[in-house]
Amino acid sequence: MRILFMGTPDIAAACLGRLLDDGKEVVAVLSQPDKPKGRGYTLTPPPVKVLAQEHGIPVYQPDTLKGDAFAELLAEIDPELIAVVAYGKILPKNVIDYPKYGCINVHASLLPKYRGAAPMQRAIMDGESETGVTIMYMDEGLDTGDMLFAESFPIGQKDNFETVHDKTAEMGARMLSYAIDKIESGDVTRTPQDSSLATYASKIEKEECLIDFNRTASELDCFIRGLSPIPLAYALTKEGKKLKIVSAEVSDSCGNVGEVLECDDKGEGRIVVGCREGSIAITSVLPEGKGRMRASDFIRGRKIAKGDVFNA
């Protein structure tokens, strides 16, 4: 079965790698254009492009999937199946309808919950006890197509976006390869989504990463883990500078909302901050203009002290 693979970031590369390891016939890859990264703004190819080129697979990075130019390219590739994983563009109807076996997508949630751009982050931030992967047929809606397969896994109390991402990538890669085998053999059942149960996982915006200490410690623990290691939740110091929070844990101490209740510079260190209920103990941070560091190192740098108030 001639497969056109469409994807861009690491999770997509994991899925593409599994298809290649399993001997699937990936005839071409579509990915987002190279983007400048780092302080030198070096033009950097996405992970999917790098992997495809290592295996000698043709890579295309069109600015748009609309119009005659891409329609001609699609006809030239002539895929029997399109597999999509975090590609980053909405697919037009003519693209979705082109392949004989349809267009399938690996979505990082248990649909119909968490449709949209940031399902892994939102599930953690909302305090969900589990998440998972859904393999679905694509239609013109936003993650609204019929489902083929779904699997779940628990979200642990120490899981953050990185660990959930890695578990999702492994599960999604395995499920995609399995789904392709089943589609090719005709052994699949389409299950329509119940849209009345749908929720939406919107893209993470910078302004919403500001920590609100008027929330409970448990809520903030989920919030911080869902945004770590990227883009990171943050608070504003007494000087008005952003202090990004890499890791934290719930603490039993009580005190004024947003006030630093304790600065412990032993070992990893703890900066304990009062919340609406309980407190949050910050254990590692990313200060403005600095690298990531333990809370103890930040405390010893005399950048924070007991009695300081965040977001004042």
PDB file of C-alpha atoms in Angstrom:
ATOM      1  CA  MET A   1       0.000   0.000   0.000  1.00  0.00           C
ATOM      2  CA  ARG A   2       1.496   3.316  -1.123  1.00  0.00           C
ATOM      3  CA  ILE A   3       1.547   5.615   1.917  1.00  0.00           C
ATOM      4  CA  LEU A   4       1.976   9.377   1.967  1.00  0.00           C
ATOM      5  CA  PHE A   5       3.107  10.364   5.476  1.00  0.00           C
ATOM      6  CA  MET A   6       2.353  13.875   6.718  1.00  0.00           C
ATOM      7  CA  GLY A   7       3.930  15.089   9.969  1.00  0.00           C
ATOM      8  CA  THR A   8       6.419  17.499  11.485  1.00  0.00           C
ATOM      9  CA  PRO A   9       7.606  17.184  15.149  1.00  0.00           C
ATOM     10  CA  ASP A  10       9.210  14.431  17.239  1.00  0.00           C
ATOM     11  CA  ILE A  11       5.986  12.517  17.859  1.00  0.00           C
ATOM     12  CA  ALA A  12       5.466  12.288  14.092  1.00  0.00           C
ATOM     13  CA  ALA A  13       9.050  11.127  13.577  1.00  0.00           C
ATOM     14  CA  ALA A  14       8.457   8.318  16.091  1.00  0.00           C
ATOM     15  CA  CYS A  15       5.433   7.171  14.097  1.00  0.00           C
ATOM     16  CA  LEU A  16       7.251   7.399  10.768  1.00  0.00           C
ATOM     17  CA  GLY A  17      10.177   5.444  12.197  1.00  0.00           C
ATOM     18  CA  ARG A  18       7.857   2.641  13.323  1.00  0.00           C
ATOM     19  CA  LEU A  19       6.249   2.410   9.869  1.00  0.00           C
ATOM     20  CA  LEU A  20       9.660   2.140   8.244  1.00  0.00           C
ATOM     21  CA  ASP A  21      10.835  -0.444  10.786  1.00  0.00           C
ATOM     22  CA  ASP A  22       7.699  -2.476  10.049  1.00  0.00           C
ATOM     23  CA  GLY A  23       8.362  -2.403   6.310  1.00  0.00           C
ATOM     24  CA  LYS A  24       5.520  -0.109   5.277  1.00  0.00           C
ATOM     25  CA  GLU A  25       5.813   1.458   1.815  1.00  0.00           C
ATOM     26  CA  VAL A  26       6.140   5.167   2.588  1.00  0.00           C
ATOM     27  CA  VAL A  27       6.531   6.697  -0.874  1.00  0.00           C
ATOM     28  CA  ALA A  28       6.745  10.366   0.168  1.00  0.00           C
ATOM     29  CA  VAL A  29       6.688  12.642   3.200  1.00  0.00           C
ATOM     30  CA  LEU A  30       5.116  16.064   3.695  1.00  0.00           C
ATOM     31  CA  SER A  31       6.385  18.294   6.494  1.00  0.00           C
ATOM     32  CA  GLN A  32       6.308  21.929   7.554  1.00  0.00           C
ATOM     33  CA  PRO A  33       9.005  24.271   6.166  1.00  0.00           C
ATOM     34  CA  ASP A  34      12.363  24.544   7.961  1.00  0.00           C
ATOM     35  CA  LYS A  35      12.310  27.149  10.744  1.00  0.00           C
ATOM     36  CA  PRO A  36      15.001  29.326  12.351  1.00  0.00           C
ATOM     37  CA  LYS A  37      15.985  28.143  15.844  1.00  0.00           C
ATOM     38  CA  GLY A  38      18.351  29.130  18.617  1.00  0.00           C
ATOM     39  CA  ARG A  39      20.088  32.407  19.264  1.00  0.00           C
ATOM     40  CA  GLY A  40      21.695  32.314  15.832  1.00  0.00           C
ATOM     41  CA  TYR A  41      18.330  31.672  14.159  1.00  0.00           C
ATOM     42  CA  THR A  42      19.815  28.775  12.230  1.00  0.00           C
ATOM     43  CA  LEU A  43      17.394  27.352   9.679  1.00  0.00           C
ATOM     44  CA  THR A  44      16.549  23.908  11.084  1.00  0.00           C
ATOM     45  CA  PRO A  45      14.635  21.071   9.391  1.00  0.00           C
ATOM     46  CA  PRO A  46      11.813  19.377  11.325  1.00  0.00           C
ATOM     47  CA  PRO A  47      12.481  15.896  12.793  1.00  0.00           C
ATOM     48  CA  VAL A  48      10.276  14.141  10.227  1.00  0.00           C
ATOM     49  CA  LYS A  49      12.233  15.635   7.340  1.00  0.00           C
ATOM     50  CA  VAL A  50      15.547  14.561   8.865  1.00  0.00           C
ATOM     51  CA  LEU A  51      14.355  10.970   9.347  1.00  0.00           C
ATOM     52  CA  ALA A  52      12.820  10.737   5.867  1.00  0.00           C
ATOM     53  CA  GLN A  53      15.994  11.991   4.213  1.00  0.00           C
ATOM     54  CA  GLU A  54      18.061   9.464   6.160  1.00  0.00           C
ATOM     55  CA  HIS A  55      15.934   6.745   4.533  1.00  0.00           C
ATOM     56  CA  GLY A  56      16.023   8.291   1.064  1.00  0.00           C
ATOM     57  CA  ILE A  57      12.318   9.163   1.038  1.00  0.00           C
ATOM     58  CA  PRO A  58      11.285  12.234  -1.022  1.00  0.00           C
ATOM     59  CA  VAL A  59      10.294  15.150   1.243  1.00  0.00           C
ATOM     60  CA  TYR A  60       7.995  17.996   0.249  1.00  0.00           C
ATOM     61  CA  GLN A  61       7.381  21.151   2.292  1.00  0.00           C
ATOM     62  CA  PRO A  62       4.629  23.078   0.505  1.00  0.00           C
ATOM     63  CA  ASP A  63       3.433  26.408   1.880  1.00  0.00           C
ATOM     64  CA  THR A  64      -0.148  25.436   1.082  1.00  0.00           C
ATOM     65  CA  LEU A  65      -2.123  22.293   0.270  1.00  0.00           C
ATOM     66  CA  LYS A  66      -4.656  24.273  -1.735  1.00  0.00           C
ATOM     67  CA  GLY A  67      -4.562  25.011  -5.443  1.00  0.00           C
ATOM     68  CA  ASP A  68      -3.508  23.259  -8.620  1.00  0.00           C
ATOM     69  CA  ALA A  69       0.191  22.972  -7.767  1.00  0.00           C
ATOM     70  CA  PHE A  70      -0.350  20.672  -4.806  1.00  0.00           C
ATOM     71  CA  ALA A  71      -3.161  18.797  -6.554  1.00  0.00           C
ATOM     72  CA  GLU A  72      -0.692  17.944  -9.318  1.00  0.00           C
ATOM     73  CA  LEU A  73       1.939  16.853  -6.766  1.00  0.00           C
ATOM     74  CA  LEU A  74      -0.615  14.664  -4.991  1.00  0.00           C
ATOM     75  CA  ALA A  75      -1.547  12.999  -8.262  1.00  0.00           C
ATOM     76  CA  GLU A  76       2.137  12.415  -8.973  1.00  0.00           C
ATOM     77  CA  ILE A  77       2.698  10.789  -5.554  1.00  0.00           C
ATOM     78  CA  ASP A  78      -0.585   8.901  -6.018  1.00  0.00           C
ATOM     79  CA  PRO A  79      -0.938   7.524  -2.468  1.00  0.00           C
ATOM     80  CA  GLU A  80      -3.369   4.753  -1.588  1.00  0.00           C
ATOM     81  CA  LEU A  81      -3.394   5.927   2.040  1.00  0.00           C
ATOM     82  CA  ILE A  82      -2.447   9.182   3.773  1.00  0.00           C
ATOM     83  CA  ALA A  83      -1.217   8.930   7.378  1.00  0.00           C
ATOM     84  CA  VAL A  84      -1.154  12.197   9.351  1.00  0.00           C
ATOM     85  CA  VAL A  85       0.594  12.837  12.675  1.00  0.00           C
ATOM     86  CA  ALA A  86       0.854  16.418  13.983  1.00  0.00           C
ATOM     87  CA  TYR A  87       1.368  17.829  10.498  1.00  0.00           C
ATOM     88  CA  GLY A  88       0.325  21.367  11.398  1.00  0.00           C
ATOM     89  CA  LYS A  89      -2.013  22.283   8.545  1.00  0.00           C
ATOM     90  CA  ILE A  90      -5.697  21.721   7.856  1.00  0.00           C
ATOM     91  CA  LEU A  91      -6.163  19.276   4.968  1.00  0.00           C
ATOM     92  CA  PRO A  92      -8.530  20.388   2.179  1.00  0.00           C
ATOM     93  CA  LYS A  93     -11.370  18.071   1.139  1.00  0.00           C
ATOM     94  CA  ASN A  94      -9.721  17.122  -2.162  1.00  0.00           C
ATOM     95  CA  VAL A  95      -6.653  15.864  -0.251  1.00  0.00           C
ATOM     96  CA  ILE A  96      -8.714  13.933   2.307  1.00  0.00           C
ATOM     97  CA  ASP A  97     -10.800  12.319  -0.429  1.00  0.00           C
ATOM     98  CA  TYR A  98      -7.902  11.407  -2.736  1.00  0.00           C
ATOM     99  CA  PRO A  99      -6.507   8.093  -1.421  1.00  0.00           C
ATOM    100  CA  LYS A 100      -8.307   4.813  -2.025  1.00  0.00           C
ATOM    101  CA  TYR A 101      -7.995   3.714   1.613  1.00  0.00           C
ATOM    102  CA  GLY A 102      -8.684   7.118   3.085  1.00  0.00           C
ATOM    103  CA  CYS A 103      -6.792   9.563   5.248  1.00  0.00           C
ATOM    104  CA  ILE A 104      -6.078   8.566   8.861  1.00  0.00           C
ATOM    105  CA  ASN A 105      -4.762  10.561  11.789  1.00  0.00           C
ATOM    106  CA  VAL A 106      -3.011   9.765  15.066  1.00  0.00           C
ATOM    107  CA  HIS A 107      -4.653  11.988  17.687  1.00  0.00           C
ATOM    108  CA  ALA A 108      -3.109  12.290  21.154  1.00  0.00           C
ATOM    109  CA  SER A 109      -6.268  11.977  23.237  1.00  0.00           C
ATOM    110  CA  LEU A 110      -9.229   9.718  23.875  1.00  0.00           C
ATOM    111  CA  LEU A 111     -11.648  11.274  21.429  1.00  0.00           C
ATOM    112  CA  PRO A 112     -14.076  12.972  21.480  1.00  0.00           C
ATOM    113  CA  LYS A 113     -12.346  14.562  24.491  1.00  0.00           C
ATOM    114  CA  TYR A 114      -9.566  17.060  23.776  1.00  0.00           C
ATOM    115  CA  ARG A 115     -10.005  17.703  20.100  1.00  0.00           C
ATOM    116  CA  GLY A 116      -7.574  20.349  18.887  1.00  0.00           C
ATOM    117  CA  ALA A 117      -3.948  21.414  19.052  1.00  0.00           C
ATOM    118  CA  ALA A 118      -2.802  20.710  22.627  1.00  0.00           C
ATOM    119  CA  PRO A 119      -4.511  17.549  23.909  1.00  0.00           C
ATOM    120  CA  MET A 120      -1.586  16.190  25.941  1.00  0.00           C
ATOM    121  CA  GLN A 121      -0.895  19.448  27.774  1.00  0.00           C
ATOM    122  CA  ARG A 122      -4.564  20.168  28.467  1.00  0.00           C
ATOM    123  CA  ALA A 123      -5.247  16.692  29.852  1.00  0.00           C
ATOM    124  CA  ILE A 124      -2.447  17.093  32.416  1.00  0.00           C
ATOM    125  CA  MET A 125      -3.369  20.696  33.221  1.00  0.00           C
ATOM    126  CA  ASP A 126      -6.978  19.647  33.837  1.00  0.00           C
ATOM    127  CA  GLY A 127      -5.933  16.942  36.283  1.00  0.00           C
ATOM    128  CA  GLU A 128      -7.120  14.014  34.155  1.00  0.00           C
ATOM    129  CA  SER A 129      -6.245  10.583  35.528  1.00  0.00           C
ATOM    130  CA  GLU A 130      -5.708   9.102  32.057  1.00  0.00           C
ATOM    131  CA  THR A 131      -5.186   9.981  28.422  1.00  0.00           C
ATOM    132  CA  GLY A 132      -4.352   7.966  25.326  1.00  0.00           C
ATOM    133  CA  VAL A 133      -4.319   7.754  21.551  1.00  0.00           C
ATOM    134  CA  THR A 134      -7.095   7.552  18.978  1.00  0.00           C
ATOM    135  CA  ILE A 135      -6.577   6.448  15.384  1.00  0.00           C
ATOM    136  CA  MET A 136      -9.282   8.104  13.306  1.00  0.00           C
ATOM    137  CA  TYR A 137     -10.362   8.741   9.755  1.00  0.00           C
ATOM    138  CA  MET A 138     -10.063  12.392   8.834  1.00  0.00           C
ATOM    139  CA  ASP A 139     -12.902  14.552   7.577  1.00  0.00           C
ATOM    140  CA  GLU A 140     -13.276  18.296   7.077  1.00  0.00           C
ATOM    141  CA  GLY A 141     -13.946  18.953  10.776  1.00  0.00           C
ATOM    142  CA  LEU A 142     -11.394  19.458  13.545  1.00  0.00           C
ATOM    143  CA  ASP A 143     -10.695  15.933  14.840  1.00  0.00           C
ATOM    144  CA  THR A 144     -14.323  14.962  14.214  1.00  0.00           C
ATOM    145  CA  GLY A 145     -13.890  11.893  11.978  1.00  0.00           C
ATOM    146  CA  ASP A 146     -14.881   8.306  12.694  1.00  0.00           C
ATOM    147  CA  MET A 147     -12.645   6.404  15.111  1.00  0.00           C
ATOM    148  CA  LEU A 148     -10.872   3.130  14.319  1.00  0.00           C
ATOM    149  CA  PHE A 149      -8.896   2.284  17.462  1.00  0.00           C
ATOM    150  CA  ALA A 150      -8.254   3.856  20.868  1.00  0.00           C
ATOM    151  CA  GLU A 151      -5.990   2.943  23.768  1.00  0.00           C
ATOM    152  CA  SER A 152      -5.479   4.631  27.135  1.00  0.00           C
ATOM    153  CA  PHE A 153      -2.750   4.945  29.749  1.00  0.00           C
ATOM    154  CA  PRO A 154      -2.730   6.545  33.224  1.00  0.00           C
ATOM    155  CA  ILE A 155      -1.318   9.990  33.935  1.00  0.00           C
ATOM    156  CA  GLY A 156       0.859   9.607  37.023  1.00  0.00           C
ATOM    157  CA  GLN A 157       1.321  12.209  39.737  1.00  0.00           C
ATOM    158  CA  LYS A 158       4.867  12.872  38.500  1.00  0.00           C
ATOM    159  CA  ASP A 159       4.076  12.890  34.780  1.00  0.00           C
ATOM    160  CA  ASN A 160       4.616  16.097  32.850  1.00  0.00           C
ATOM    161  CA  PHE A 161       4.176  17.041  29.199  1.00  0.00           C
ATOM    162  CA  GLU A 162       7.496  15.422  28.278  1.00  0.00           C
ATOM    163  CA  THR A 163       6.765  12.022  29.820  1.00  0.00           C
ATOM    164  CA  VAL A 164       3.196  11.938  28.492  1.00  0.00           C
ATOM    165  CA  HIS A 165       4.469  12.970  25.052  1.00  0.00           C
ATOM    166  CA  ASP A 166       6.970  10.094  25.017  1.00  0.00           C
ATOM    167  CA  LYS A 167       4.363   7.532  26.111  1.00  0.00           C
ATOM    168  CA  THR A 168       1.935   8.875  23.519  1.00  0.00           C
ATOM    169  CA  ALA A 169       4.556   8.718  20.757  1.00  0.00           C
ATOM    170  CA  GLU A 170       5.370   5.080  21.510  1.00  0.00           C
ATOM    171  CA  MET A 171       1.718   4.073  21.715  1.00  0.00           C
ATOM    172  CA  GLY A 172       0.694   6.099  18.668  1.00  0.00           C
ATOM    173  CA  ALA A 173       3.473   4.643  16.521  1.00  0.00           C
ATOM    174  CA  ARG A 174       2.500   1.090  17.391  1.00  0.00           C
ATOM    175  CA  MET A 175      -1.213   1.762  16.874  1.00  0.00           C
ATOM    176  CA  LEU A 176      -0.691   3.483  13.516  1.00  0.00           C
ATOM    177  CA  SER A 177       1.258   0.546  12.117  1.00  0.00           C
ATOM    178  CA  TYR A 178      -1.406  -1.856  13.407  1.00  0.00           C
ATOM    179  CA  ALA A 179      -4.218   0.264  11.938  1.00  0.00           C
ATOM    180  CA  ILE A 180      -2.574   0.301   8.515  1.00  0.00           C
ATOM    181  CA  ASP A 181      -2.360  -3.499   8.550  1.00  0.00           C
ATOM    182  CA  LYS A 182      -6.043  -3.734   9.462  1.00  0.00           C
ATOM    183  CA  ILE A 183      -7.090  -1.211   6.813  1.00  0.00           C
ATOM    184  CA  GLU A 184      -5.160  -3.075   4.150  1.00  0.00           C
ATOM    185  CA  SER A 185      -6.841  -6.354   5.127  1.00  0.00           C
ATOM    186  CA  GLY A 186     -10.286  -4.726   5.312  1.00  0.00           C
ATOM    187  CA  ASP A 187     -10.668  -5.632   8.988  1.00  0.00           C
ATOM    188  CA  VAL A 188     -11.750  -2.273  10.444  1.00  0.00           C
ATOM    189  CA  THR A 189     -14.921  -0.872  11.969  1.00  0.00           C
ATOM    190  CA  ARG A 190     -15.684   2.842  11.864  1.00  0.00           C
ATOM    191  CA  THR A 191     -17.150   4.253  15.084  1.00  0.00           C
ATOM    192  CA  PRO A 192     -18.711   7.735  14.872  1.00  0.00           C
ATOM    193  CA  GLN A 193     -17.768  10.140  17.645  1.00  0.00           C
ATOM    194  CA  ASP A 194     -20.394  11.336  20.121  1.00  0.00           C
ATOM    195  CA  SER A 195     -19.995  15.070  19.613  1.00  0.00           C
ATOM    196  CA  SER A 196     -22.084  15.819  22.704  1.00  0.00           C
ATOM    197  CA  LEU A 197     -19.095  14.587  24.754  1.00  0.00           C
ATOM    198  CA  ALA A 198     -16.496  16.603  22.837  1.00  0.00           C
ATOM    199  CA  THR A 199     -14.093  19.008  24.522  1.00  0.00           C
ATOM    200  CA  TYR A 200     -11.566  21.298  22.862  1.00  0.00           C
ATOM    201  CA  ALA A 201      -7.827  21.534  23.593  1.00  0.00           C
ATOM    202  CA  SER A 202      -6.819  24.924  22.250  1.00  0.00           C
ATOM    203  CA  LYS A 203      -3.242  25.912  21.475  1.00  0.00           C
ATOM    204  CA  ILE A 204      -1.207  26.995  24.520  1.00  0.00           C
ATOM    205  CA  GLU A 205      -0.809  30.786  24.462  1.00  0.00           C
ATOM    206  CA  LYS A 206       2.043  32.557  26.271  1.00  0.00           C
ATOM    207  CA  GLU A 207      -0.223  34.803  28.318  1.00  0.00           C
ATOM    208  CA  GLU A 208      -2.103  31.885  29.881  1.00  0.00           C
ATOM    209  CA  CYS A 209       1.133  30.413  31.296  1.00  0.00           C
ATOM    210  CA  LEU A 210       1.158  32.981  34.137  1.00  0.00           C
ATOM    211  CA  ILE A 211       0.556  31.141  37.416  1.00  0.00           C
ATOM    212  CA  ASP A 212      -2.517  32.182  39.398  1.00  0.00           C
ATOM    213  CA  PHE A 213      -1.725  31.447  43.040  1.00  0.00           C
ATOM    214  CA  ASN A 214      -5.414  31.909  43.869  1.00  0.00           C
ATOM    215  CA  ARG A 215      -5.861  28.359  42.632  1.00  0.00           C
ATOM    216  CA  THR A 216      -5.337  25.314  44.864  1.00  0.00           C
ATOM    217  CA  ALA A 217      -1.930  23.701  45.225  1.00  0.00           C
ATOM    218  CA  SER A 218      -3.200  20.546  43.510  1.00  0.00           C
ATOM    219  CA  GLU A 219      -4.496  22.560  40.559  1.00  0.00           C
ATOM    220  CA  LEU A 220      -1.199  24.411  40.225  1.00  0.00           C
ATOM    221  CA  ASP A 221       0.765  21.171  40.391  1.00  0.00           C
ATOM    222  CA  CYS A 222      -1.179  19.904  37.344  1.00  0.00           C
ATOM    223  CA  PHE A 223      -0.824  23.276  35.624  1.00  0.00           C
ATOM    224  CA  ILE A 224       2.956  23.357  36.044  1.00  0.00           C
ATOM    225  CA  ARG A 225       3.451  19.732  34.973  1.00  0.00           C
ATOM    226  CA  GLY A 226       1.291  20.221  31.888  1.00  0.00           C
ATOM    227  CA  LEU A 227       3.511  23.080  30.710  1.00  0.00           C
ATOM    228  CA  SER A 228       6.883  21.478  31.505  1.00  0.00           C
ATOM    229  CA  PRO A 229       9.409  21.318  29.909  1.00  0.00           C
ATOM    230  CA  ILE A 230       7.903  23.655  27.314  1.00  0.00           C
ATOM    231  CA  PRO A 231       6.631  26.387  27.226  1.00  0.00           C
ATOM    232  CA  LEU A 232       6.781  26.472  31.085  1.00  0.00           C
ATOM    233  CA  ALA A 233       4.485  28.148  33.564  1.00  0.00           C
ATOM    234  CA  TYR A 234       5.863  31.337  35.102  1.00  0.00           C
ATOM    235  CA  ALA A 235       5.430  33.826  37.925  1.00  0.00           C
ATOM    236  CA  LEU A 236       6.577  37.439  38.211  1.00  0.00           C
ATOM    237  CA  THR A 237       9.197  38.253  40.852  1.00  0.00           C
ATOM    238  CA  LYS A 238       9.134  41.382  42.995  1.00  0.00           C
ATOM    239  CA  GLU A 239      11.308  43.039  40.309  1.00  0.00           C
ATOM    240  CA  GLY A 240       8.677  42.163  37.691  1.00  0.00           C
ATOM    241  CA  LYS A 241      10.866  39.570  35.960  1.00  0.00           C
ATOM    242  CA  LYS A 242       9.577  36.251  34.664  1.00  0.00           C
ATOM    243  CA  LEU A 243      10.603  33.212  36.670  1.00  0.00           C
ATOM    244  CA  LYS A 244       9.678  30.101  34.729  1.00  0.00           C
ATOM    245  CA  ILE A 245       8.875  27.024  36.788  1.00  0.00           C
ATOM    246  CA  VAL A 246      10.391  23.754  35.563  1.00  0.00           C
ATOM    247  CA  SER A 247       9.237  21.511  38.406  1.00  0.00           C
ATOM    248  CA  ALA A 248       7.273  21.755  41.635  1.00  0.00           C
ATOM    249  CA  GLU A 249       5.297  19.661  44.093  1.00  0.00           C
ATOM    250  CA  VAL A 250       2.397  20.095  46.473  1.00  0.00           C
ATOM    251  CA  SER A 251       3.308  21.216  49.996  1.00  0.00           C
ATOM    252  CA  ASP A 252       1.269  21.221  53.218  1.00  0.00           C
ATOM    253  CA  SER A 253       2.390  24.674  54.390  1.00  0.00           C
ATOM    254  CA  CYS A 254      -0.225  27.403  54.527  1.00  0.00           C
ATOM    255  CA  GLY A 255       0.097  31.152  54.157  1.00  0.00           C
ATOM    256  CA  ASN A 256      -0.864  34.193  52.135  1.00  0.00           C
ATOM    257  CA  VAL A 257      -1.600  33.679  48.450  1.00  0.00           C
ATOM    258  CA  GLY A 258       1.502  34.276  46.306  1.00  0.00           C
ATOM    259  CA  GLU A 259       3.812  34.837  49.300  1.00  0.00           C
ATOM    260  CA  VAL A 260       7.112  32.982  49.636  1.00  0.00           C
ATOM    261  CA  LEU A 261       6.662  31.001  52.856  1.00  0.00           C
ATOM    262  CA  GLU A 262       9.983  29.168  52.858  1.00  0.00           C
ATOM    263  CA  CYS A 263      13.340  29.205  51.061  1.00  0.00           C
ATOM    264  CA  ASP A 264      15.258  25.979  51.582  1.00  0.00           C
ATOM    265  CA  ASP A 265      18.676  25.986  49.869  1.00  0.00           C
ATOM    266  CA  LYS A 266      19.659  22.447  50.893  1.00  0.00           C
ATOM    267  CA  GLY A 267      19.975  19.818  48.155  1.00  0.00           C
ATOM    268  CA  GLU A 268      17.662  20.527  45.236  1.00  0.00           C
ATOM    269  CA  GLY A 269      16.000  23.233  47.280  1.00  0.00           C
ATOM    270  CA  ARG A 270      12.420  24.403  47.715  1.00  0.00           C
ATOM    271  CA  ILE A 271      10.711  27.744  47.248  1.00  0.00           C
ATOM    272  CA  VAL A 272       7.368  27.292  49.001  1.00  0.00           C
ATOM    273  CA  VAL A 273       4.607  29.663  47.850  1.00  0.00           C
ATOM    274  CA  GLY A 274       1.157  30.061  49.384  1.00  0.00           C
ATOM    275  CA  CYS A 275      -1.925  29.139  47.324  1.00  0.00           C
ATOM    276  CA  ARG A 276      -5.668  29.387  47.905  1.00  0.00           C
ATOM    277  CA  GLU A 277      -5.460  25.949  49.477  1.00  0.00           C
ATOM    278  CA  GLY A 278      -2.101  24.654  50.679  1.00  0.00           C
ATOM    279  CA  SER A 279       1.111  25.680  48.952  1.00  0.00           C
ATOM    280  CA  ILE A 280       3.353  24.763  46.046  1.00  0.00           C
ATOM    281  CA  ALA A 281       7.036  23.929  46.520  1.00  0.00           C
ATOM    282  CA  ILE A 282       9.072  25.018  43.489  1.00  0.00           C
ATOM    283  CA  THR A 283      12.124  22.779  42.986  1.00  0.00           C
ATOM    284  CA  SER A 284      13.674  23.970  39.698  1.00  0.00           C
ATOM    285  CA  VAL A 285      13.394  27.181  37.731  1.00  0.00           C
ATOM    286  CA  LEU A 286      14.412  29.046  34.585  1.00  0.00           C
ATOM    287  CA  PRO A 287      15.130  32.717  35.384  1.00  0.00           C
ATOM    288  CA  GLU A 288      15.151  35.381  32.683  1.00  0.00           C
ATOM    289  CA  GLY A 289      18.422  35.340  30.752  1.00  0.00           C
ATOM    290  CA  LYS A 290      19.723  32.260  32.603  1.00  0.00           C
ATOM    291  CA  GLY A 291      19.806  28.505  32.212  1.00  0.00           C
ATOM    292  CA  ARG A 292      17.688  26.036  34.134  1.00  0.00           C
ATOM    293  CA  MET A 293      18.754  25.647  37.735  1.00  0.00           C
ATOM    294  CA  ARG A 294      17.780  24.056  41.017  1.00  0.00           C
ATOM    295  CA  ALA A 295      15.720  26.131  43.407  1.00  0.00           C
ATOM    296  CA  SER A 296      18.635  25.982  45.886  1.00  0.00           C
ATOM    297  CA  ASP A 297      20.969  27.677  43.384  1.00  0.00           C
ATOM    298  CA  PHE A 298      18.405  30.397  42.711  1.00  0.00           C
ATOM    299  CA  ILE A 299      17.996  30.977  46.449  1.00  0.00           C
ATOM    300  CA  ARG A 300      21.757  31.153  47.032  1.00  0.00           C
ATOM    301  CA  GLY A 301      21.960  33.752  44.277  1.00  0.00           C
ATOM    302  CA  ARG A 302      19.880  35.944  46.593  1.00  0.00           C
ATOM    303  CA  LYS A 303      17.232  36.412  43.921  1.00  0.00           C
ATOM    304  CA  ILE A 304      14.405  35.496  46.265  1.00  0.00           C
ATOM    305  CA  ALA A 305      13.679  35.537  49.999  1.00  0.00           C
ATOM    306  CA  LYS A 306      11.009  34.571  52.485  1.00  0.00           C
ATOM    307  CA  GLY A 307       8.252  37.176  52.496  1.00  0.00           C
ATOM    308  CA  ASP A 308       8.575  38.073  48.825  1.00  0.00           C
ATOM    309  CA  VAL A 309       5.292  38.076  46.928  1.00  0.00           C
ATOM    310  CA  PHE A 310       4.891  36.792  43.375  1.00  0.00           C
ATOM    311  CA  ASN A 311       2.724  38.634  40.816  1.00  0.00           C
ATOM    312  CA  ALA A 312       2.320  41.608  43.151  1.00  0.00           C
TER     313      ALA A 312
END
